[in-house]
Amino acid sequence: MAVEEYYPLFETRRAKGRLIYIIFSFSLFVGICFIWFYRVSHIPREGEDGKWAWIGLLCAELWFGLYWLLRHPFRWNPVFRQPFRHKLSQRYEKILPRVDIFVCTADPGIEPPVMVINTVLSVVAYDYPPEKLSVYLSDDAASDITFYALLEASIFAKHWLPFCKKFKVEPTSPAAYFKSMASSTPPNNAKELSTIKKLYQDMESRIENAAKAGQVPEEVRSKHKGFSQWDSYSSRRDHDTILQILLHGKDSSAKDVDGHVMPVLVYLAREKRPQVAHNFKAGAMNSLIRVSSMISNGEIILNVDCDMYSNNSQSLRDALCFFMDEVKGHEIAFVQTPQCFENVTKNDLYGGALRVIYEVEFLGLDGLGGPMYIGTGCFHRRETLCGRKSKDQYKNDWNENKNIDHMKEASLHELEEKSKALASCTYEENTLWGKEMGLQYGCSVEDVITGLSIKCRGWKSVYYNPQRKAFLGVAPTTLPEALVQHKRWSEGGFQIVLSKYSPAWCAYGLVGPGLQMAYCYYNLWVLLSLPTLYYCIIPSLYLLKGIPLFPQMSSPWFVPFVYVMLGDSSYCLLEFLWSGGTIQGWWNDLRMWLYKRTSSYLFALVDTIKKFSGFSESAFVISAKVAEEKVSQRYEEDVMEFGNSSPMLTLLATLALLDLFCLLGMLLKQVFITEGGLRICETMALQVLLSGVLVLINAPVYQGLYLRKDKGRLPISVAVKSTALALGACVLFVAIG
């Protein structure tokens, strides 16, 4: 009997030019070694100026070099994935698995209900058999207004789904779709479009009116039994489980206007009590995993943040190509898509797009065993989230009937009551949930440690970055928002390093060394703060005093410094341009690289030390998803938004002014006081260059301090404090000398 020919459901291609990159990176490493040797062999003798500053630079450059090494393994073997969804349809259309989609929200003030339901509607409208699709909204604020918004969305969906199917709508978020149509030529379906848009606007108006009033209209509450569950509600941190199945096949009314079955739609607010830890988003996800196992039990789980709407209705089928491939599918635990944003400007003022991470580094991670789980836009195999280990003989039988037979005869009310017990705040006591089952607890970046623990059980992951992005969200539109977001990420990453989940030892022998190094590369962000601060302060201060800390231009040791600086900067620029960025965007990204290291990572380091010393507890910070009109306007114009006074902004302004005062002080001293004129530019060229670049990169800070008059400028209090601190530091340093 002839062996049936195998046609894969996806293709893997390796990137070209890897050898050139390896040779280039090796040459840079040789240059770094020369710099290290120079520092060690030229330490000033006892009594000479700058000895301790020199030793400090040696320590900083040692750490920069070692950290630089961590970034290379996942640049040596990037891979590209291409699914073949037409083959999936030909082979498995009749036995496609059930899919459960989790949307998480936690604060209706920061995450407006209208935005949340747009995300829900976008995934409800996936191009997928509706009887095999279930969507769950987890509301950790237990807001009756969010529930009301979802109730309105369930009614609107009866019109929206047929419209999307008939006209092949992309994207399937109503707000995003209508926005895209406003700037395009009049469509052929103008009448239908006008009708559906009117329905949406009416729904949006009702929800926003309820949100402004702070309560759901009484006539609406009386018409739907679900609102009665708020009778026992005390606060968002003290309430019973609230669960309502809004759409389900058991309900004859759960059909669209064309008479077709609709996906299951469920609202869940898990039980919370003040004395019981709720474990933030990880706890919400684990409740969803258990509740969904009772109601729909989909083999595949997709989780998205409430601001990440579906931009590609085919992405679900694309992800299934990886899971259902006959040869390699059984190895894959999750398929991660990039976190992309609809509001990123051309020059990406705050570096929110993370271009190099998603367009370069994650491709390399895929070549090492798979990307990390980043908490949104991720398709999971349910059994891996529930703790299953990968075994060589494991094969998933997609023909196997996995219906939840024990619930077939149950009514919707019985189904709701039995599911509520699974979301109890005491359900996880004396269980493996949060340890070996579900998302892991004990860290603010629960997604990363969960993905790593899955890898340690023998599974792999896949990175899928389609041309039409799978999901689009909202990036920070102010500098403080961006800095706070990175503080949370970096703090969580460093907590992983110090915990039992550390990739340095927890993953040893369970994942490849390249993947270990990659995880460490992201988790050690905070340790870049002190060396970067040192490099921003000490060379500038010593420039002011005329003490060289780098080789002069006539020295042969000048060459490795210049080669490493120009070589690495040129490569990073080319990499950024290849990722779809612009030269101005690269400059903005470089500025944010500096700001994150000298503020976000520094404060993350301090808070982590305080936490491990018992002086503070972990907190989960939610980023704002909606900006004021003037703020959005300045963001579109690439004008930096500083906002209110904060320690981070004071620190950034002080550092910027310190570099400016040192550079100006050196120039004035050389021109008007010292007889040598500008000869210092030959003896201290690298220090002058470093200070000059720092001053140029901080131009928006100087504008925000002294030139701008709008509300986005730096507050006067910050200007006064930072000016006094920077001048005081310069005067004190010169006086001590």
PDB file of C-alpha atoms in Angstrom, residues 328-577:
ATOM      1  CA  LYS A 328       4.634  19.210  14.020  1.00  0.00           C
ATOM      2  CA  GLY A 329       1.311  20.351  15.477  1.00  0.00           C
ATOM      3  CA  HIS A 330       1.475  18.073  18.524  1.00  0.00           C
ATOM      4  CA  GLU A 331       4.599  19.931  19.761  1.00  0.00           C
ATOM      5  CA  ILE A 332       2.971  23.371  19.813  1.00  0.00           C
ATOM      6  CA  ALA A 333       1.445  24.734  23.019  1.00  0.00           C
ATOM      7  CA  PHE A 334       0.603  28.261  21.912  1.00  0.00           C
ATOM      8  CA  VAL A 335       0.738  30.569  18.912  1.00  0.00           C
ATOM      9  CA  GLN A 336       1.717  34.132  19.763  1.00  0.00           C
ATOM     10  CA  THR A 337       0.912  37.109  17.520  1.00  0.00           C
ATOM     11  CA  PRO A 338       2.559  40.542  17.881  1.00  0.00           C
ATOM     12  CA  GLN A 339       1.018  43.296  19.969  1.00  0.00           C
ATOM     13  CA  CYS A 340       0.324  45.986  17.359  1.00  0.00           C
ATOM     14  CA  PHE A 341      -1.320  49.386  17.711  1.00  0.00           C
ATOM     15  CA  GLU A 342      -3.646  51.419  15.516  1.00  0.00           C
ATOM     16  CA  ASN A 343      -2.641  54.814  16.918  1.00  0.00           C
ATOM     17  CA  VAL A 344       1.131  54.605  16.378  1.00  0.00           C
ATOM     18  CA  THR A 345       2.270  57.609  14.348  1.00  0.00           C
ATOM     19  CA  LYS A 346       4.724  57.464  11.448  1.00  0.00           C
ATOM     20  CA  ASN A 347       7.691  58.432  13.636  1.00  0.00           C
ATOM     21  CA  ASP A 348       6.406  56.606  16.754  1.00  0.00           C
ATOM     22  CA  LEU A 349       7.247  59.293  19.323  1.00  0.00           C
ATOM     23  CA  TYR A 350       7.247  56.960  22.345  1.00  0.00           C
ATOM     24  CA  GLY A 351       8.579  53.812  20.682  1.00  0.00           C
ATOM     25  CA  GLY A 352       5.271  52.075  21.417  1.00  0.00           C
ATOM     26  CA  ALA A 353       5.320  49.855  18.342  1.00  0.00           C
ATOM     27  CA  LEU A 354       8.321  47.884  19.692  1.00  0.00           C
ATOM     28  CA  ARG A 355       9.269  47.324  16.063  1.00  0.00           C
ATOM     29  CA  VAL A 356      12.594  45.582  16.545  1.00  0.00           C
ATOM     30  CA  ILE A 357      11.189  43.263  19.216  1.00  0.00           C
ATOM     31  CA  TYR A 358       8.270  42.067  17.079  1.00  0.00           C
ATOM     32  CA  GLU A 359       9.827  42.276  13.616  1.00  0.00           C
ATOM     33  CA  VAL A 360      13.296  40.907  14.460  1.00  0.00           C
ATOM     34  CA  GLU A 361      13.773  39.479  17.928  1.00  0.00           C
ATOM     35  CA  PHE A 362      10.608  37.376  18.148  1.00  0.00           C
ATOM     36  CA  LEU A 363      11.467  35.802  14.782  1.00  0.00           C
ATOM     37  CA  GLY A 364      14.747  34.730  16.352  1.00  0.00           C
ATOM     38  CA  LEU A 365      12.990  33.452  19.462  1.00  0.00           C
ATOM     39  CA  ASP A 366      10.842  31.316  17.177  1.00  0.00           C
ATOM     40  CA  GLY A 367      14.000  29.762  15.782  1.00  0.00           C
ATOM     41  CA  LEU A 368      15.131  28.870  19.316  1.00  0.00           C
ATOM     42  CA  GLY A 369      11.956  27.067  20.387  1.00  0.00           C
ATOM     43  CA  GLY A 370       9.310  29.730  20.295  1.00  0.00           C
ATOM     44  CA  PRO A 371       8.465  33.222  21.547  1.00  0.00           C
ATOM     45  CA  MET A 372       7.396  34.047  25.076  1.00  0.00           C
ATOM     46  CA  TYR A 373       3.734  34.428  25.967  1.00  0.00           C
ATOM     47  CA  ILE A 374       3.028  38.186  26.172  1.00  0.00           C
ATOM     48  CA  GLY A 375      -0.459  38.079  27.669  1.00  0.00           C
ATOM     49  CA  THR A 376      -2.620  39.038  24.694  1.00  0.00           C
ATOM     50  CA  GLY A 377      -3.218  37.920  21.114  1.00  0.00           C
ATOM     51  CA  CYS A 378      -2.221  34.375  22.030  1.00  0.00           C
ATOM     52  CA  PHE A 379      -3.885  31.105  20.951  1.00  0.00           C
ATOM     53  CA  HIS A 380      -3.430  28.307  23.504  1.00  0.00           C
ATOM     54  CA  ARG A 381      -3.994  24.586  23.556  1.00  0.00           C
ATOM     55  CA  ARG A 382      -6.315  24.250  26.568  1.00  0.00           C
ATOM     56  CA  GLU A 383      -4.614  21.168  27.994  1.00  0.00           C
ATOM     57  CA  THR A 384      -1.229  22.928  28.180  1.00  0.00           C
ATOM     58  CA  LEU A 385      -2.760  25.719  30.268  1.00  0.00           C
ATOM     59  CA  CYS A 386      -4.152  23.014  32.537  1.00  0.00           C
ATOM     60  CA  GLY A 387      -0.692  21.590  33.224  1.00  0.00           C
ATOM     61  CA  ARG A 388      -0.272  18.811  30.671  1.00  0.00           C
ATOM     62  CA  LYS A 389       3.290  17.787  29.833  1.00  0.00           C
ATOM     63  CA  SER A 390       4.467  17.182  26.283  1.00  0.00           C
ATOM     64  CA  LYS A 391       5.340  13.583  25.456  1.00  0.00           C
ATOM     65  CA  ASP A 392       6.956  12.164  22.342  1.00  0.00           C
ATOM     66  CA  GLN A 393       4.045   9.793  21.729  1.00  0.00           C
ATOM     67  CA  TYR A 394       1.430  12.511  22.271  1.00  0.00           C
ATOM     68  CA  LYS A 395      -0.879  13.093  19.320  1.00  0.00           C
ATOM     69  CA  ASN A 396      -4.090  15.098  19.430  1.00  0.00           C
ATOM     70  CA  ASP A 397      -7.010  13.347  17.756  1.00  0.00           C
ATOM     71  CA  TRP A 398      -9.086  16.148  16.287  1.00  0.00           C
ATOM     72  CA  ASN A 399     -11.735  13.617  15.261  1.00  0.00           C
ATOM     73  CA  GLU A 400     -12.321  12.704  18.880  1.00  0.00           C
ATOM     74  CA  ASN A 401     -15.680  13.840  20.228  1.00  0.00           C
ATOM     75  CA  LYS A 402     -15.014  16.073  23.227  1.00  0.00           C
ATOM     76  CA  ASN A 403     -18.510  17.385  23.821  1.00  0.00           C
ATOM     77  CA  ILE A 404     -19.440  18.209  27.392  1.00  0.00           C
ATOM     78  CA  ASP A 405     -22.071  15.458  27.531  1.00  0.00           C
ATOM     79  CA  HIS A 406     -22.702  15.891  31.259  1.00  0.00           C
ATOM     80  CA  MET A 407     -24.162  19.344  30.575  1.00  0.00           C
ATOM     81  CA  LYS A 408     -26.231  18.542  27.485  1.00  0.00           C
ATOM     82  CA  GLU A 409     -29.456  18.139  29.416  1.00  0.00           C
ATOM     83  CA  ALA A 410     -28.847  21.017  31.807  1.00  0.00           C
ATOM     84  CA  SER A 411     -30.854  24.207  31.410  1.00  0.00           C
ATOM     85  CA  LEU A 412     -29.126  27.543  31.009  1.00  0.00           C
ATOM     86  CA  HIS A 413     -29.965  28.416  34.615  1.00  0.00           C
ATOM     87  CA  GLU A 414     -28.432  25.163  35.887  1.00  0.00           C
ATOM     88  CA  LEU A 415     -25.395  25.750  33.704  1.00  0.00           C
ATOM     89  CA  GLU A 416     -24.942  29.227  35.155  1.00  0.00           C
ATOM     90  CA  GLU A 417     -25.305  28.067  38.767  1.00  0.00           C
ATOM     91  CA  LYS A 418     -22.838  25.188  38.390  1.00  0.00           C
ATOM     92  CA  SER A 419     -20.343  27.458  36.628  1.00  0.00           C
ATOM     93  CA  LYS A 420     -20.510  30.089  39.373  1.00  0.00           C
ATOM     94  CA  ALA A 421     -18.935  27.711  41.867  1.00  0.00           C
ATOM     95  CA  LEU A 422     -15.857  27.472  39.630  1.00  0.00           C
ATOM     96  CA  ALA A 423     -15.310  31.234  39.944  1.00  0.00           C
ATOM     97  CA  SER A 424     -15.489  31.247  43.734  1.00  0.00           C
ATOM     98  CA  CYS A 425     -12.615  33.069  45.454  1.00  0.00           C
ATOM     99  CA  THR A 426     -11.966  29.995  47.623  1.00  0.00           C
ATOM    100  CA  TYR A 427     -12.094  27.400  44.842  1.00  0.00           C
ATOM    101  CA  GLU A 428      -8.316  27.371  44.367  1.00  0.00           C
ATOM    102  CA  GLU A 429      -7.477  26.697  48.026  1.00  0.00           C
ATOM    103  CA  ASN A 430      -5.310  23.577  48.395  1.00  0.00           C
ATOM    104  CA  THR A 431      -5.178  23.062  44.621  1.00  0.00           C
ATOM    105  CA  LEU A 432      -2.478  23.381  41.954  1.00  0.00           C
ATOM    106  CA  TRP A 433      -4.147  26.394  40.335  1.00  0.00           C
ATOM    107  CA  GLY A 434      -1.653  29.232  39.992  1.00  0.00           C
ATOM    108  CA  LYS A 435       1.234  26.807  40.530  1.00  0.00           C
ATOM    109  CA  GLU A 436       1.093  23.968  38.026  1.00  0.00           C
ATOM    110  CA  MET A 437      -2.326  24.652  36.484  1.00  0.00           C
ATOM    111  CA  GLY A 438      -3.495  27.777  34.710  1.00  0.00           C
ATOM    112  CA  LEU A 439      -1.562  31.025  34.742  1.00  0.00           C
ATOM    113  CA  GLN A 440       1.161  31.271  37.382  1.00  0.00           C
ATOM    114  CA  TYR A 441       0.805  33.566  40.399  1.00  0.00           C
ATOM    115  CA  GLY A 442       3.350  35.670  42.245  1.00  0.00           C
ATOM    116  CA  CYS A 443       4.501  38.075  39.534  1.00  0.00           C
ATOM    117  CA  SER A 444       3.096  41.132  37.770  1.00  0.00           C
ATOM    118  CA  VAL A 445       4.032  39.621  34.379  1.00  0.00           C
ATOM    119  CA  GLU A 446       2.217  36.341  34.916  1.00  0.00           C
ATOM    120  CA  ASP A 447       2.110  35.717  31.191  1.00  0.00           C
ATOM    121  CA  VAL A 448       5.906  35.422  30.819  1.00  0.00           C
ATOM    122  CA  ILE A 449       6.370  32.931  33.665  1.00  0.00           C
ATOM    123  CA  THR A 450       3.366  30.930  32.437  1.00  0.00           C
ATOM    124  CA  GLY A 451       4.860  30.653  28.953  1.00  0.00           C
ATOM    125  CA  LEU A 452       8.245  29.674  30.389  1.00  0.00           C
ATOM    126  CA  SER A 453       6.731  26.991  32.625  1.00  0.00           C
ATOM    127  CA  ILE A 454       4.918  25.546  29.601  1.00  0.00           C
ATOM    128  CA  LYS A 455       8.225  25.445  27.705  1.00  0.00           C
ATOM    129  CA  CYS A 456       9.844  23.695  30.665  1.00  0.00           C
ATOM    130  CA  ARG A 457       7.230  20.947  30.359  1.00  0.00           C
ATOM    131  CA  GLY A 458       8.530  20.140  26.898  1.00  0.00           C
ATOM    132  CA  TRP A 459       6.242  22.217  24.671  1.00  0.00           C
ATOM    133  CA  LYS A 460       7.143  24.647  21.920  1.00  0.00           C
ATOM    134  CA  SER A 461       5.492  27.844  20.758  1.00  0.00           C
ATOM    135  CA  VAL A 462       5.170  29.544  17.398  1.00  0.00           C
ATOM    136  CA  TYR A 463       5.356  33.199  16.422  1.00  0.00           C
ATOM    137  CA  TYR A 464       2.936  34.261  13.717  1.00  0.00           C
ATOM    138  CA  ASN A 465       3.208  37.777  12.296  1.00  0.00           C
ATOM    139  CA  PRO A 466       0.771  38.055   9.358  1.00  0.00           C
ATOM    140  CA  GLN A 467       0.964  40.876   6.846  1.00  0.00           C
ATOM    141  CA  ARG A 468      -2.491  42.011   7.926  1.00  0.00           C
ATOM    142  CA  LYS A 469      -2.007  42.232  11.678  1.00  0.00           C
ATOM    143  CA  ALA A 470      -4.147  39.869  13.733  1.00  0.00           C
ATOM    144  CA  PHE A 471      -4.971  42.397  16.479  1.00  0.00           C
ATOM    145  CA  LEU A 472      -4.707  46.156  16.943  1.00  0.00           C
ATOM    146  CA  GLY A 473      -4.720  48.011  20.227  1.00  0.00           C
ATOM    147  CA  VAL A 474      -3.991  51.428  21.697  1.00  0.00           C
ATOM    148  CA  ALA A 475      -0.419  52.518  22.497  1.00  0.00           C
ATOM    149  CA  PRO A 476       0.402  55.087  25.226  1.00  0.00           C
ATOM    150  CA  THR A 477       0.003  58.683  24.024  1.00  0.00           C
ATOM    151  CA  THR A 478       1.936  60.426  26.797  1.00  0.00           C
ATOM    152  CA  LEU A 479       5.462  60.037  28.132  1.00  0.00           C
ATOM    153  CA  PRO A 480       4.375  59.193  31.725  1.00  0.00           C
ATOM    154  CA  GLU A 481       2.060  56.428  30.449  1.00  0.00           C
ATOM    155  CA  ALA A 482       4.863  54.901  28.380  1.00  0.00           C
ATOM    156  CA  LEU A 483       7.338  55.074  31.271  1.00  0.00           C
ATOM    157  CA  VAL A 484       4.908  53.543  33.781  1.00  0.00           C
ATOM    158  CA  GLN A 485       4.086  50.737  31.358  1.00  0.00           C
ATOM    159  CA  HIS A 486       7.757  49.869  30.930  1.00  0.00           C
ATOM    160  CA  LYS A 487       8.312  50.140  34.663  1.00  0.00           C
ATOM    161  CA  ARG A 488       5.689  47.441  35.218  1.00  0.00           C
ATOM    162  CA  TRP A 489       7.151  45.203  32.514  1.00  0.00           C
ATOM    163  CA  SER A 490      10.741  45.572  33.680  1.00  0.00           C
ATOM    164  CA  GLU A 491       9.834  45.192  37.352  1.00  0.00           C
ATOM    165  CA  GLY A 492       7.931  42.000  36.606  1.00  0.00           C
ATOM    166  CA  GLY A 493      10.814  40.681  34.527  1.00  0.00           C
ATOM    167  CA  PHE A 494      13.321  41.266  37.313  1.00  0.00           C
ATOM    168  CA  GLN A 495      10.998  39.605  39.822  1.00  0.00           C
ATOM    169  CA  ILE A 496      11.133  36.527  37.597  1.00  0.00           C
ATOM    170  CA  VAL A 497      14.949  36.521  37.738  1.00  0.00           C
ATOM    171  CA  LEU A 498      14.841  36.603  41.543  1.00  0.00           C
ATOM    172  CA  SER A 499      12.105  33.970  41.826  1.00  0.00           C
ATOM    173  CA  LYS A 500      11.962  30.208  41.533  1.00  0.00           C
ATOM    174  CA  TYR A 501      10.849  30.710  37.906  1.00  0.00           C
ATOM    175  CA  SER A 502      14.148  32.331  36.884  1.00  0.00           C
ATOM    176  CA  PRO A 503      15.192  31.216  33.378  1.00  0.00           C
ATOM    177  CA  ALA A 504      18.799  31.194  34.581  1.00  0.00           C
ATOM    178  CA  TRP A 505      18.233  28.078  36.728  1.00  0.00           C
ATOM    179  CA  CYS A 506      14.577  27.006  36.532  1.00  0.00           C
ATOM    180  CA  ALA A 507      14.827  26.407  32.775  1.00  0.00           C
ATOM    181  CA  TYR A 508      18.342  24.919  32.843  1.00  0.00           C
ATOM    182  CA  GLY A 509      18.348  21.668  30.890  1.00  0.00           C
ATOM    183  CA  LEU A 510      14.649  22.036  30.003  1.00  0.00           C
ATOM    184  CA  VAL A 511      15.019  24.609  27.217  1.00  0.00           C
ATOM    185  CA  GLY A 512      17.962  25.406  24.964  1.00  0.00           C
ATOM    186  CA  PRO A 513      20.706  27.750  26.221  1.00  0.00           C
ATOM    187  CA  GLY A 514      19.867  30.257  23.467  1.00  0.00           C
ATOM    188  CA  LEU A 515      16.284  30.517  24.721  1.00  0.00           C
ATOM    189  CA  GLN A 516      17.530  30.852  28.297  1.00  0.00           C
ATOM    190  CA  MET A 517      19.744  33.759  27.244  1.00  0.00           C
ATOM    191  CA  ALA A 518      16.835  35.376  25.399  1.00  0.00           C
ATOM    192  CA  TYR A 519      14.573  35.242  28.469  1.00  0.00           C
ATOM    193  CA  CYS A 520      17.390  36.694  30.592  1.00  0.00           C
ATOM    194  CA  TYR A 521      17.875  39.456  28.009  1.00  0.00           C
ATOM    195  CA  TYR A 522      14.310  40.711  28.614  1.00  0.00           C
ATOM    196  CA  ASN A 523      14.198  39.984  32.346  1.00  0.00           C
ATOM    197  CA  LEU A 524      17.394  41.908  33.139  1.00  0.00           C
ATOM    198  CA  TRP A 525      16.242  45.261  31.754  1.00  0.00           C
ATOM    199  CA  VAL A 526      16.352  46.892  35.193  1.00  0.00           C
ATOM    200  CA  LEU A 527      20.080  46.195  35.624  1.00  0.00           C
ATOM    201  CA  LEU A 528      20.767  48.527  32.693  1.00  0.00           C
ATOM    202  CA  SER A 529      19.611  51.505  34.743  1.00  0.00           C
ATOM    203  CA  LEU A 530      22.660  52.076  36.961  1.00  0.00           C
ATOM    204  CA  PRO A 531      25.357  51.747  34.236  1.00  0.00           C
ATOM    205  CA  THR A 532      23.336  54.001  31.924  1.00  0.00           C
ATOM    206  CA  LEU A 533      22.889  56.602  34.663  1.00  0.00           C
ATOM    207  CA  TYR A 534      26.611  56.471  35.321  1.00  0.00           C
ATOM    208  CA  TYR A 535      27.394  57.012  31.630  1.00  0.00           C
ATOM    209  CA  CYS A 536      24.969  59.949  31.470  1.00  0.00           C
ATOM    210  CA  ILE A 537      26.394  61.725  34.541  1.00  0.00           C
ATOM    211  CA  ILE A 538      30.080  61.013  35.156  1.00  0.00           C
ATOM    212  CA  PRO A 539      31.627  61.685  31.688  1.00  0.00           C
ATOM    213  CA  SER A 540      29.724  64.999  31.499  1.00  0.00           C
ATOM    214  CA  LEU A 541      30.845  66.109  34.950  1.00  0.00           C
ATOM    215  CA  TYR A 542      34.466  65.222  34.213  1.00  0.00           C
ATOM    216  CA  LEU A 543      34.174  67.020  30.880  1.00  0.00           C
ATOM    217  CA  LEU A 544      33.280  70.144  32.854  1.00  0.00           C
ATOM    218  CA  LYS A 545      36.513  69.770  34.836  1.00  0.00           C
ATOM    219  CA  GLY A 546      38.578  68.915  31.737  1.00  0.00           C
ATOM    220  CA  ILE A 547      39.531  65.403  32.917  1.00  0.00           C
ATOM    221  CA  PRO A 548      39.585  62.855  30.053  1.00  0.00           C
ATOM    222  CA  LEU A 549      38.002  59.442  30.601  1.00  0.00           C
ATOM    223  CA  PHE A 550      38.379  58.172  27.027  1.00  0.00           C
ATOM    224  CA  PRO A 551      41.391  57.892  24.654  1.00  0.00           C
ATOM    225  CA  GLN A 552      42.254  60.975  22.612  1.00  0.00           C
ATOM    226  CA  MET A 553      41.876  61.015  18.826  1.00  0.00           C
ATOM    227  CA  SER A 554      45.572  60.433  18.129  1.00  0.00           C
ATOM    228  CA  SER A 555      45.653  57.254  20.231  1.00  0.00           C
ATOM    229  CA  PRO A 556      45.196  53.826  18.538  1.00  0.00           C
ATOM    230  CA  TRP A 557      42.777  52.965  21.384  1.00  0.00           C
ATOM    231  CA  PHE A 558      40.420  55.565  19.904  1.00  0.00           C
ATOM    232  CA  VAL A 559      39.629  53.129  17.056  1.00  0.00           C
ATOM    233  CA  PRO A 560      37.803  50.339  18.974  1.00  0.00           C
ATOM    234  CA  PHE A 561      35.600  52.884  20.779  1.00  0.00           C
ATOM    235  CA  VAL A 562      34.589  54.534  17.507  1.00  0.00           C
ATOM    236  CA  TYR A 563      34.130  51.201  15.709  1.00  0.00           C
ATOM    237  CA  VAL A 564      31.866  49.762  18.416  1.00  0.00           C
ATOM    238  CA  MET A 565      29.823  52.970  18.751  1.00  0.00           C
ATOM    239  CA  LEU A 566      29.354  53.584  15.021  1.00  0.00           C
ATOM    240  CA  GLY A 567      29.098  49.897  14.097  1.00  0.00           C
ATOM    241  CA  ASP A 568      26.425  49.029  16.630  1.00  0.00           C
ATOM    242  CA  SER A 569      24.482  52.275  16.051  1.00  0.00           C
ATOM    243  CA  SER A 570      24.547  51.781  12.268  1.00  0.00           C
ATOM    244  CA  TYR A 571      23.367  48.197  12.602  1.00  0.00           C
ATOM    245  CA  CYS A 572      20.544  49.217  14.958  1.00  0.00           C
ATOM    246  CA  LEU A 573      19.478  51.932  12.499  1.00  0.00           C
ATOM    247  CA  LEU A 574      19.419  49.476   9.576  1.00  0.00           C
ATOM    248  CA  GLU A 575      17.518  46.953  11.680  1.00  0.00           C
ATOM    249  CA  PHE A 576      14.953  49.595  12.619  1.00  0.00           C
ATOM    250  CA  LEU A 577      14.511  50.698   8.992  1.00  0.00           C
TER     251      LEU A 577
END
